[in-house]
C-alpha cells in the first residue's frame, strides 16, 4: 500500500515501470485525488509512534469529523504475536461510523476507547492495513 501523506509524489523513473506497476500507480493517484481534501486539510493524528516499537499508525480526520482514514503498519512479523488493536482519535463520540470495507457500524466512542481489531500480521513483514470510516445517520 502506498502511504499518502498530505501530498502525493513518486521518486521513480516511470519509463522503467511495468504496465502492472503503472496500473497500481494510476489506482493510487485516483484514490489520492478522491481523498485529497482529507489528506491536505484534515486533522492528522499519530496513533502509534514508529520510533517506539515494531508498528506505526496514523489517522486523518475531516474537519467536520464525518470521514476518517487510519493506516496501520507492522514492520516485522512475530511468531504468535499479540492481537493488534488500533484506537482511533478525533472522532465524534456521539456519532456512528460505517467501516467502508466491511459495512460494519461502530460508535465513535467505541472506536476511540475500545478500538478496532486488526487483521493478523504475524506472517508477513512490512504489512499494512487501511481503515476508512464515514459517519452514518440512523
Short mmCIF file of C-alpha atoms in Angstrom, two decimals:
data_model
loop_
_atom_site.label_atom_id
_atom_site.label_comp_id
_atom_site.label_asym_id
_atom_site.label_seq_id
_atom_site.Cartn_x
_atom_site.Cartn_y
_atom_site.Cartn_z
CA UNK A 1 0.00 0.00 0.00
CA UNK A 2 1.29 3.42 -0.86
CA UNK A 3 1.27 5.88 2.00
CA UNK A 4 -0.35 9.14 1.08
CA UNK A 5 0.80 11.86 3.40
CA UNK A 6 -0.60 15.34 2.71
CA UNK A 7 0.70 15.50 -0.89
CA UNK A 8 1.43 12.69 -3.30
CA UNK A 9 4.53 12.14 -5.40
CA UNK A 10 6.74 9.37 -6.72
CA UNK A 11 10.50 9.30 -6.81
CA UNK A 12 11.00 6.84 -9.63
CA UNK A 13 11.52 6.61 -13.36
CA UNK A 14 8.09 5.86 -14.84
CA UNK A 15 9.70 4.71 -18.08
CA UNK A 16 11.14 1.73 -16.17
CA UNK A 17 7.81 0.64 -14.64
CA UNK A 18 5.93 -2.37 -15.96
CA UNK A 19 2.34 -1.97 -17.14
CA UNK A 20 1.14 -3.64 -13.93
CA UNK A 21 3.16 -1.17 -11.82
CA UNK A 22 1.75 1.74 -13.83
CA UNK A 23 -1.78 0.41 -13.23
CA UNK A 24 -1.12 0.33 -9.48
CA UNK A 25 0.21 3.89 -9.61
CA UNK A 26 -2.90 5.04 -11.50
CA UNK A 27 -5.11 3.44 -8.81
CA UNK A 28 -3.10 5.11 -6.04
CA UNK A 29 -3.36 8.52 -7.70
CA UNK A 30 -7.10 8.10 -8.22
CA UNK A 31 -7.50 7.19 -4.53
CA UNK A 32 -5.47 10.22 -3.50
CA UNK A 33 -7.49 12.57 -5.71
CA UNK A 34 -10.74 11.19 -4.30
CA UNK A 35 -9.50 11.91 -0.75
CA UNK A 36 -7.30 14.95 -1.36
CA UNK A 37 -9.32 17.26 0.90
CA UNK A 38 -8.98 14.84 3.81
CA UNK A 39 -5.23 14.34 3.39
CA UNK A 40 -4.42 18.00 2.85
CA UNK A 41 -6.82 19.70 5.24
CA UNK A 42 -7.88 17.03 7.75
CA UNK A 43 -6.56 16.73 11.28
CA UNK A 44 -3.57 14.39 11.48
CA UNK A 45 -3.05 12.05 14.45
CA UNK A 46 -0.03 9.88 15.12
CA UNK A 47 -1.68 6.94 16.86
CA UNK A 48 1.41 4.75 17.29
CA UNK A 49 4.89 6.21 17.05
CA UNK A 50 7.17 4.45 14.55
CA UNK A 51 10.08 5.17 16.90
CA UNK A 52 8.78 3.18 19.87
CA UNK A 53 8.21 -0.33 18.60
CA UNK A 54 7.52 -2.69 15.75
CA UNK A 55 4.49 -0.86 14.39
CA UNK A 56 3.21 2.56 13.47
CA UNK A 57 -0.21 4.08 12.86
CA UNK A 58 -1.68 7.40 11.93
CA UNK A 59 -5.02 8.83 11.01
CA UNK A 60 -6.62 11.69 9.10
CA UNK A 61 -9.97 13.11 10.28
CA UNK A 62 -12.04 15.57 8.26
CA UNK A 63 -12.72 18.96 9.88
CA UNK A 64 -16.41 18.05 10.35
CA UNK A 65 -15.39 14.65 11.85
CA UNK A 66 -17.59 12.77 9.35
CA UNK A 67 -14.80 10.98 7.48
CA UNK A 68 -11.58 9.34 8.61
CA UNK A 69 -8.87 7.12 7.21
CA UNK A 70 -6.42 5.34 9.51
CA UNK A 71 -3.29 3.46 8.49
CA UNK A 72 -1.53 0.76 10.50
CA UNK A 73 1.92 -0.56 9.60
CA UNK A 74 3.60 -3.64 11.03
CA UNK A 75 7.35 -3.72 10.47
CA UNK A 76 8.46 -7.27 11.20
CA UNK A 77 6.28 -10.32 11.72
CA UNK A 78 6.23 -12.02 15.10
CA UNK A 79 5.74 -15.70 15.81
CA UNK A 80 2.50 -15.97 17.79
CA UNK A 81 2.34 -12.19 18.09
CA UNK A 82 -0.40 -10.49 20.10
CA UNK A 83 -3.74 -9.43 18.72
CA UNK A 84 -3.38 -5.89 17.42
CA UNK A 85 -5.96 -3.27 18.42
CA UNK A 86 -5.97 0.21 16.96
CA UNK A 87 -7.66 3.01 18.89
CA UNK A 88 -8.68 5.91 16.70
CA UNK A 89 -8.72 9.59 17.66
CA UNK A 90 -10.58 12.80 16.86
CA UNK A 91 -13.97 11.25 16.08
CA UNK A 92 -17.32 12.46 17.38
CA UNK A 93 -18.12 10.13 20.31
CA UNK A 94 -21.85 10.59 19.70
CA UNK A 95 -21.78 9.59 16.01
CA UNK A 96 -21.84 6.16 14.44
CA UNK A 97 -19.29 5.32 11.76
CA UNK A 98 -19.52 2.79 8.95
CA UNK A 99 -16.36 0.87 8.07
CA UNK A 100 -16.21 1.31 4.28
CA UNK A 101 -14.63 -2.09 3.59
CA UNK A 102 -16.86 -4.25 5.79
CA UNK A 103 -20.01 -2.16 6.23
CA UNK A 104 -19.86 -2.71 10.00
CA UNK A 105 -21.13 0.14 12.17
CA UNK A 106 -19.16 1.35 15.20
CA UNK A 107 -19.75 4.16 17.65
CA UNK A 108 -17.18 6.95 17.61
CA UNK A 109 -16.67 6.40 21.34
CA UNK A 110 -16.17 2.68 20.67
CA UNK A 111 -13.50 3.28 18.01
CA UNK A 112 -11.63 5.71 20.25
CA UNK A 113 -11.85 3.84 23.57
CA UNK A 114 -12.09 0.14 22.71
CA UNK A 115 -10.53 0.23 19.27
CA UNK A 116 -10.60 -1.83 16.14
CA UNK A 117 -9.23 -5.37 15.98
CA UNK A 118 -6.72 -5.60 13.16
CA UNK A 119 -6.03 -8.48 10.80
CA UNK A 120 -3.30 -10.92 11.75
CA UNK A 121 0.11 -9.55 10.84
CA UNK A 122 2.29 -12.35 12.19
CA UNK A 123 3.01 -13.98 8.83
CA UNK A 124 4.26 -11.07 6.75
CA UNK A 125 6.94 -8.42 7.22
CA UNK A 126 6.10 -4.83 6.29
CA UNK A 127 2.35 -5.43 6.25
CA UNK A 128 -0.10 -2.55 6.24
CA UNK A 129 -3.79 -2.01 6.79
CA UNK A 130 -6.11 0.86 5.88
CA UNK A 131 -9.40 1.51 7.66
CA UNK A 132 -11.79 4.10 6.25
CA UNK A 133 -14.94 5.23 8.06
CA UNK A 134 -17.82 7.57 7.26
CA UNK A 135 -20.36 8.92 9.73
CA UNK A 136 -23.82 7.43 9.34
CA UNK A 137 -27.19 8.71 10.46
CA UNK A 138 -29.66 6.16 11.71
#
